[in-house]
PDB file of C-alpha atoms in Angstrom:
ATOM      1  CA  MET A   1      -0.239   0.698  18.877  1.00 90.00           C
ATOM      2  CA  LYS A   2      -0.789  -2.388  21.420  1.00 96.00           C
ATOM      3  CA  VAL A   3      -0.405  -6.009  21.871  1.00 97.00           C
ATOM      4  CA  VAL A   4      -3.820  -7.587  21.697  1.00 97.00           C
ATOM      5  CA  ASN A   5      -4.993 -11.050  22.512  1.00 96.00           C
ATOM      6  CA  PRO A   6      -5.791 -12.736  19.272  1.00 96.00           C
ATOM      7  CA  LYS A   7      -8.645 -14.559  20.763  1.00 95.00           C
ATOM      8  CA  GLU A   8     -10.600 -11.152  21.601  1.00 95.00           C
ATOM      9  CA  THR A   9     -10.290 -10.078  17.680  1.00 95.00           C
ATOM     10  CA  PRO A  10     -12.003 -11.259  14.560  1.00 94.00           C
ATOM     11  CA  ARG A  11      -8.625 -12.841  13.546  1.00 96.00           C
ATOM     12  CA  ALA A  12      -8.200 -15.505  16.358  1.00 96.00           C
ATOM     13  CA  TYR A  13      -9.138 -18.461  13.796  1.00 95.00           C
ATOM     14  CA  ALA A  14      -6.502 -17.037  11.140  1.00 96.00           C
ATOM     15  CA  PHE A  15      -4.085 -16.378  13.702  1.00 96.00           C
ATOM     16  CA  GLU A  16      -4.167 -20.108  15.073  1.00 94.00           C
ATOM     17  CA  MET A  17      -4.301 -21.265  11.417  1.00 94.00           C
ATOM     18  CA  TRP A  18      -1.730 -19.054   9.701  1.00 93.00           C
ATOM     19  CA  MET A  19       0.762 -17.670  12.216  1.00 92.00           C
ATOM     20  CA  ASN A  20       3.291 -20.848  12.031  1.00 89.00           C
ATOM     21  CA  ALA A  21       2.569 -21.417   8.257  1.00 90.00           C
ATOM     22  CA  PRO A  22       5.876 -21.886   6.607  1.00 88.00           C
ATOM     23  CA  MET A  23       4.481 -19.247   4.062  1.00 90.00           C
ATOM     24  CA  PRO A  24       1.349 -17.365   5.184  1.00 94.00           C
ATOM     25  CA  MET A  25       1.409 -14.693   2.364  1.00 94.00           C
ATOM     26  CA  VAL A  26      -1.231 -14.581  -0.299  1.00 95.00           C
ATOM     27  CA  THR A  27      -0.609 -12.695  -3.854  1.00 95.00           C
ATOM     28  CA  PHE A  28      -3.694 -11.256  -5.916  1.00 96.00           C
ATOM     29  CA  PHE A  29      -3.410  -9.506  -9.261  1.00 96.00           C
ATOM     30  CA  LYS A  30      -5.927  -6.608 -10.240  1.00 96.00           C
ATOM     31  CA  THR A  31      -6.184  -4.634 -13.574  1.00 97.00           C
ATOM     32  CA  LEU A  32      -7.292  -1.148 -12.608  1.00 98.00           C
ATOM     33  CA  ASN A  33      -8.378   1.629 -14.722  1.00 98.00           C
ATOM     34  CA  VAL A  34      -6.287   4.672 -14.220  1.00 98.00           C
ATOM     35  CA  SER A  35      -7.392   7.196 -16.619  1.00 97.00           C
ATOM     36  CA  ARG A  36      -8.708   9.787 -14.164  1.00 97.00           C
ATOM     37  CA  LEU A  37      -5.279   9.341 -12.203  1.00 97.00           C
ATOM     38  CA  VAL A  38      -3.212  10.277 -15.276  1.00 97.00           C
ATOM     39  CA  LYS A  39      -5.352  13.235 -16.327  1.00 96.00           C
ATOM     40  CA  ILE A  40      -5.119  14.571 -12.631  1.00 97.00           C
ATOM     41  CA  SER A  41      -1.574  14.277 -12.462  1.00 97.00           C
ATOM     42  CA  ARG A  42      -1.342  16.230 -15.697  1.00 95.00           C
ATOM     43  CA  ARG A  43      -3.863  18.915 -15.198  1.00 95.00           C
ATOM     44  CA  LYS A  44      -2.983  19.441 -11.535  1.00 95.00           C
ATOM     45  CA  LYS A  45       0.989  18.587 -11.925  1.00 95.00           C
ATOM     46  CA  MET A  46       0.805  16.089  -9.123  1.00 96.00           C
ATOM     47  CA  LYS A  47       2.959  12.906  -9.246  1.00 96.00           C
ATOM     48  CA  PHE A  48       1.430   9.710 -10.390  1.00 97.00           C
ATOM     49  CA  ASN A  49       2.788   7.783  -7.820  1.00 97.00           C
ATOM     50  CA  MET A  50       1.717  10.014  -4.776  1.00 98.00           C
ATOM     51  CA  LEU A  51      -1.847   9.834  -6.189  1.00 98.00           C
ATOM     52  CA  MET A  52      -1.651   6.087  -6.214  1.00 98.00           C
ATOM     53  CA  CYS A  53      -0.273   5.871  -2.627  1.00 98.00           C
ATOM     54  CA  TYR A  54      -3.082   7.984  -1.677  1.00 98.00           C
ATOM     55  CA  CYS A  55      -5.540   5.990  -3.318  1.00 98.00           C
ATOM     56  CA  ILE A  56      -4.369   2.946  -1.409  1.00 98.00           C
ATOM     57  CA  GLY A  57      -3.955   4.733   1.897  1.00 98.00           C
ATOM     58  CA  LYS A  58      -7.772   5.890   1.563  1.00 98.00           C
ATOM     59  CA  ALA A  59      -9.026   2.548   0.441  1.00 98.00           C
ATOM     60  CA  ALA A  60      -7.012   0.764   3.251  1.00 98.00           C
ATOM     61  CA  SER A  61      -8.295   3.224   6.170  1.00 97.00           C
ATOM     62  CA  GLY A  62     -11.912   2.166   5.671  1.00 96.00           C
ATOM     63  CA  ILE A  63     -11.167  -1.670   6.351  1.00 97.00           C
ATOM     64  CA  LYS A  64     -10.755  -2.577   9.631  1.00 96.00           C
ATOM     65  CA  GLU A  65      -8.487  -5.290   9.149  1.00 97.00           C
ATOM     66  CA  PHE A  66      -5.862  -3.279   7.900  1.00 98.00           C
ATOM     67  CA  TYR A  67      -5.185  -1.963  11.665  1.00 98.00           C
ATOM     68  CA  LEU A  68      -4.118  -5.458  12.990  1.00 97.00           C
ATOM     69  CA  LEU A  69      -0.893  -6.879  11.860  1.00 97.00           C
ATOM     70  CA  PRO A  70       0.944 -10.150  13.052  1.00 95.00           C
ATOM     71  CA  VAL A  71       4.472  -8.715  14.087  1.00 93.00           C
ATOM     72  CA  GLY A  72       6.839 -11.589  15.242  1.00 89.00           C
ATOM     73  CA  LYS A  73       4.428 -13.946  17.328  1.00 90.00           C
ATOM     74  CA  LYS A  74       2.237 -11.421  18.422  1.00 94.00           C
ATOM     75  CA  LEU A  75      -1.132  -9.506  17.096  1.00 96.00           C
ATOM     76  CA  ILE A  76      -0.505  -5.705  17.039  1.00 97.00           C
ATOM     77  CA  GLN A  77      -3.536  -3.385  16.715  1.00 97.00           C
ATOM     78  CA  TYR A  78      -2.817   0.070  15.555  1.00 98.00           C
ATOM     79  CA  ASP A  79      -4.746   3.368  15.598  1.00 96.00           C
ATOM     80  CA  ARG A  80      -3.049   4.862  12.105  1.00 97.00           C
ATOM     81  CA  ILE A  81      -1.832   3.811   8.709  1.00 98.00           C
ATOM     82  CA  ALA A  82       1.004   5.050   6.495  1.00 98.00           C
ATOM     83  CA  VAL A  83       1.913   4.349   2.938  1.00 98.00           C
ATOM     84  CA  ASN A  84       5.583   3.355   2.027  1.00 98.00           C
ATOM     85  CA  THR A  85       7.235   4.337  -0.933  1.00 97.00           C
ATOM     86  CA  ILE A  86      10.798   3.164  -2.420  1.00 96.00           C
ATOM     87  CA  VAL A  87      12.780   6.227  -3.406  1.00 96.00           C
ATOM     88  CA  ALA A  88      15.970   6.362  -5.623  1.00 94.00           C
ATOM     89  CA  ASN A  89      18.670   8.132  -3.499  1.00 95.00           C
ATOM     90  CA  LYS A  90      21.303  10.482  -4.824  1.00 94.00           C
ATOM     91  CA  GLU A  91      23.880   7.588  -4.673  1.00 94.00           C
ATOM     92  CA  GLY A  92      21.920   5.648  -7.420  1.00 92.00           C
ATOM     93  CA  GLU A  93      20.419   3.324  -4.864  1.00 95.00           C
ATOM     94  CA  VAL A  94      17.310   2.973  -3.021  1.00 95.00           C
ATOM     95  CA  SER A  95      15.863   3.893   0.134  1.00 97.00           C
ATOM     96  CA  SER A  96      12.526   3.524   2.102  1.00 97.00           C
ATOM     97  CA  CYS A  97       9.954   6.106   3.009  1.00 98.00           C
ATOM     98  CA  ASP A  98       6.857   5.917   5.298  1.00 98.00           C
ATOM     99  CA  ILE A  99       4.256   8.679   4.207  1.00 98.00           C
ATOM    100  CA  PRO A 100       1.840   9.245   7.172  1.00 98.00           C
ATOM    101  CA  PHE A 101      -1.864   8.764   5.541  1.00 98.00           C
ATOM    102  CA  THR A 102      -4.242  11.572   5.968  1.00 97.00           C
ATOM    103  CA  ASP A 103      -7.678  12.124   4.091  1.00 96.00           C
ATOM    104  CA  ASP A 104      -6.608  15.648   3.147  1.00 97.00           C
ATOM    105  CA  LEU A 105      -5.125  15.324  -0.141  1.00 97.00           C
ATOM    106  CA  SER A 106      -3.030  18.336   0.115  1.00 96.00           C
ATOM    107  CA  LEU A 107      -1.429  17.618   3.444  1.00 98.00           C
ATOM    108  CA  PHE A 108      -0.864  13.930   2.019  1.00 98.00           C
ATOM    109  CA  LYS A 109       0.846  15.403  -1.073  1.00 98.00           C
ATOM    110  CA  ASN A 110       2.975  17.857   0.700  1.00 98.00           C
ATOM    111  CA  SER A 111       4.315  14.894   3.455  1.00 98.00           C
ATOM    112  CA  TYR A 112       4.824  12.825   0.143  1.00 98.00           C
ATOM    113  CA  MET A 113       7.065  15.472  -1.350  1.00 98.00           C
ATOM    114  CA  GLN A 114       8.738  16.635   1.595  1.00 98.00           C
ATOM    115  CA  LEU A 115       9.616  13.289   2.812  1.00 98.00           C
ATOM    116  CA  THR A 116      10.635  11.522  -0.454  1.00 98.00           C
ATOM    117  CA  LYS A 117      13.034  14.663  -0.949  1.00 97.00           C
ATOM    118  CA  GLN A 118      14.676  14.140   2.339  1.00 97.00           C
ATOM    119  CA  VAL A 119      15.108  10.449   1.794  1.00 98.00           C
ATOM    120  CA  SER A 120      16.499  10.816  -1.533  1.00 97.00           C
ATOM    121  CA  GLU A 121      19.263  13.564  -0.342  1.00 97.00           C
ATOM    122  CA  SER A 122      20.022  12.251   2.753  1.00 97.00           C
ATOM    123  CA  CYS A 123      20.074   8.272   1.806  1.00 97.00           C
ATOM    124  CA  ILE A 124      18.281   7.458   5.405  1.00 97.00           C
ATOM    125  CA  ASN A 125      14.929   5.624   5.477  1.00 97.00           C
ATOM    126  CA  HIS A 126      12.299   7.299   6.703  1.00 98.00           C
ATOM    127  CA  ASP A 127      10.266   4.805   9.219  1.00 97.00           C
ATOM    128  CA  LEU A 128       7.202   5.249  11.228  1.00 97.00           C
ATOM    129  CA  THR A 129       7.028   2.465  13.352  1.00 94.00           C
ATOM    130  CA  GLU A 130       3.823   3.399  15.229  1.00 96.00           C
ATOM    131  CA  SER A 131       1.937   3.192  11.982  1.00 97.00           C
ATOM    132  CA  MET A 132       0.557  -0.128  10.138  1.00 98.00           C
ATOM    133  CA  VAL A 133       2.684   0.321   7.082  1.00 98.00           C
ATOM    134  CA  ILE A 134       1.364  -0.515   3.562  1.00 98.00           C
ATOM    135  CA  GLY A 135       4.371  -1.087   1.250  1.00 96.00           C
ATOM    136  CA  THR A 136       4.556  -0.279  -2.247  1.00 96.00           C
ATOM    137  CA  SER A 137       7.133  -0.497  -4.968  1.00 94.00           C
ATOM    138  CA  ALA A 138       6.593   1.164  -8.329  1.00 93.00           C
ATOM    139  CA  LEU A 139       8.497  -0.057 -11.163  1.00 91.00           C
ATOM    140  CA  ALA A 140       7.260   2.625 -13.407  1.00 88.00           C
ATOM    141  CA  GLN A 141       9.769   2.845 -16.443  1.00 89.00           C
ATOM    142  CA  TYR A 142       8.967  -1.161 -16.882  1.00 90.00           C
ATOM    143  CA  GLU A 143       6.142  -3.131 -18.313  1.00 89.00           C
ATOM    144  CA  ILE A 144       5.753  -5.936 -16.084  1.00 88.00           C
ATOM    145  CA  ASP A 145       2.547  -8.105 -16.224  1.00 85.00           C
ATOM    146  CA  GLY A 146       2.812  -8.712 -12.298  1.00 82.00           C
ATOM    147  CA  ALA A 147       5.226  -9.740  -9.317  1.00 84.00           C
ATOM    148  CA  VAL A 148       5.139 -11.590  -6.251  1.00 84.00           C
ATOM    149  CA  GLY A 149       6.790 -10.068  -3.054  1.00 76.00           C
ATOM    150  CA  MET A 150       9.285 -11.752  -1.248  1.00 75.00           C
ATOM    151  CA  TYR A 151       8.329 -13.329   2.454  1.00 78.00           C
ATOM    152  CA  SER A 152      11.298 -12.717   4.642  1.00 76.00           C
ATOM    153  CA  GLY A 153       9.504 -13.798   7.701  1.00 75.00           C
ATOM    154  CA  ILE A 154      10.461 -10.400   9.423  1.00 78.00           C
ATOM    155  CA  PHE A 155       7.984  -8.199   7.692  1.00 86.00           C
ATOM    156  CA  ASN A 156       4.345  -9.301   7.413  1.00 94.00           C
ATOM    157  CA  ASN A 157       3.328  -5.797   5.918  1.00 95.00           C
ATOM    158  CA  PRO A 158       0.940  -5.889   3.127  1.00 96.00           C
ATOM    159  CA  PHE A 159       2.576  -5.008  -0.043  1.00 96.00           C
ATOM    160  CA  LEU A 160       1.548  -3.629  -3.539  1.00 96.00           C
ATOM    161  CA  ILE A 161       3.922  -3.581  -6.832  1.00 95.00           C
ATOM    162  CA  TRP A 162       3.018  -2.313 -10.085  1.00 96.00           C
ATOM    163  CA  GLY A 163       5.153  -1.185 -13.125  1.00 95.00           C
ATOM    164  CA  LYS A 164       4.196   1.023 -16.025  1.00 95.00           C
ATOM    165  CA  TYR A 165       0.624   1.553 -16.978  1.00 95.00           C
ATOM    166  CA  LYS A 166      -0.652   0.827 -20.425  1.00 94.00           C
ATOM    167  CA  ARG A 167      -2.400   2.876 -22.815  1.00 92.00           C
ATOM    168  CA  HIS A 168      -5.307   1.827 -24.593  1.00 92.00           C
ATOM    169  CA  LEU A 169      -7.772   3.313 -27.128  1.00 89.00           C
ATOM    170  CA  LEU A 170     -10.468   4.570 -24.779  1.00 91.00           C
ATOM    171  CA  LYS A 171      -8.848   3.975 -21.233  1.00 96.00           C
ATOM    172  CA  THR A 172      -5.339   3.634 -19.231  1.00 97.00           C
ATOM    173  CA  THR A 173      -4.830   0.556 -17.237  1.00 97.00           C
ATOM    174  CA  LEU A 174      -2.512  -0.519 -14.494  1.00 97.00           C
ATOM    175  CA  THR A 175      -1.714  -4.173 -13.249  1.00 96.00           C
ATOM    176  CA  VAL A 176      -1.198  -4.360  -9.574  1.00 96.00           C
ATOM    177  CA  SER A 177      -0.399  -7.300  -7.370  1.00 96.00           C
ATOM    178  CA  PHE A 178      -1.149  -7.184  -3.353  1.00 97.00           C
ATOM    179  CA  GLN A 179       0.639  -9.409  -1.073  1.00 96.00           C
ATOM    180  CA  PHE A 180      -1.068  -9.847   2.160  1.00 96.00           C
ATOM    181  CA  HIS A 181      -0.316 -11.975   5.507  1.00 96.00           C
ATOM    182  CA  HIS A 182      -3.330 -14.592   5.722  1.00 96.00           C
ATOM    183  CA  THR A 183      -3.617 -13.915   9.499  1.00 97.00           C
ATOM    184  CA  GLN A 184      -3.981 -10.178   8.978  1.00 97.00           C
ATOM    185  CA  MET A 185      -7.089 -10.662   6.516  1.00 97.00           C
ATOM    186  CA  ASP A 186      -8.750 -13.221   4.209  1.00 97.00           C
ATOM    187  CA  GLY A 187      -9.388 -13.012   0.543  1.00 97.00           C
ATOM    188  CA  ALA A 188     -12.625 -11.263   0.732  1.00 97.00           C
ATOM    189  CA  HIS A 189     -10.986  -8.666   2.493  1.00 97.00           C
ATOM    190  CA  ALA A 190      -8.141  -8.331   0.216  1.00 98.00           C
ATOM    191  CA  SER A 191     -10.769  -8.309  -2.789  1.00 98.00           C
ATOM    192  CA  ARG A 192     -12.746  -5.605  -1.023  1.00 98.00           C
ATOM    193  CA  PHE A 193      -9.488  -3.539  -0.659  1.00 98.00           C
ATOM    194  CA  LEU A 194      -8.793  -3.769  -4.130  1.00 98.00           C
ATOM    195  CA  ASP A 195     -12.180  -2.855  -5.309  1.00 98.00           C
ATOM    196  CA  GLN A 196     -12.115   0.051  -2.726  1.00 98.00           C
ATOM    197  CA  VAL A 197      -8.917   1.257  -4.548  1.00 98.00           C
ATOM    198  CA  GLN A 198     -10.465   1.450  -8.015  1.00 98.00           C
ATOM    199  CA  LYS A 199     -13.361   3.272  -6.393  1.00 98.00           C
ATOM    200  CA  GLU A 200     -11.203   6.189  -4.796  1.00 98.00           C
ATOM    201  CA  ILE A 201      -9.264   6.561  -8.326  1.00 98.00           C
ATOM    202  CA  ASP A 202     -12.783   6.851 -10.136  1.00 97.00           C
ATOM    203  CA  ASN A 203     -14.104   9.446  -7.200  1.00 95.00           C
ATOM    204  CA  MET A 204     -10.791  11.386  -7.042  1.00 92.00           C
ATOM    205  CA  SER A 205     -11.677  14.913  -7.640  1.00 86.00           C
ATOM    206  CA  MET A 206     -10.642  16.361 -11.155  1.00 79.00           C
TER     207      MET A 206
END
């Protein structure tokens, strides 16, 4: 990671326009067809949440805007991405766990299982400060129609939230919310990302 001059990046105008905005975050909602992930989760005994995190990381890794993030008053360029998940710990509370993204699903799964278990048992967050982290929060036991993340003014990272997937006659769907800082990307980039998440789901090997 390194500090870059915003004027020397494609985000120069957005940095000038949105860095001092009182509410620079934008939230999109999209309903995904997750039928394929549900089948893979059952057949291969893989966690559905892990598969979602993998598809999110895979989709983001091909979009250059995800490697630039406003931190404080600076623009930081990263060379790698991680996906965060919220873990229920042994004390009945929640802890945060960053999982380094890799294209290799087997390696990602192993990291996910190892790190979430470590965080759950230790109750200590696992943070990857050298990576651009995409936050996620899965409220898998609850049926929600959407959620807007809180803007703390401290963390500007992109963030996705979803609840329980919904079964229909011919497919299973999942509504996700995607919050992002307008300095990092525009609506077209966010829309392309969400479309790519669906493509990664559809292309997942059975």
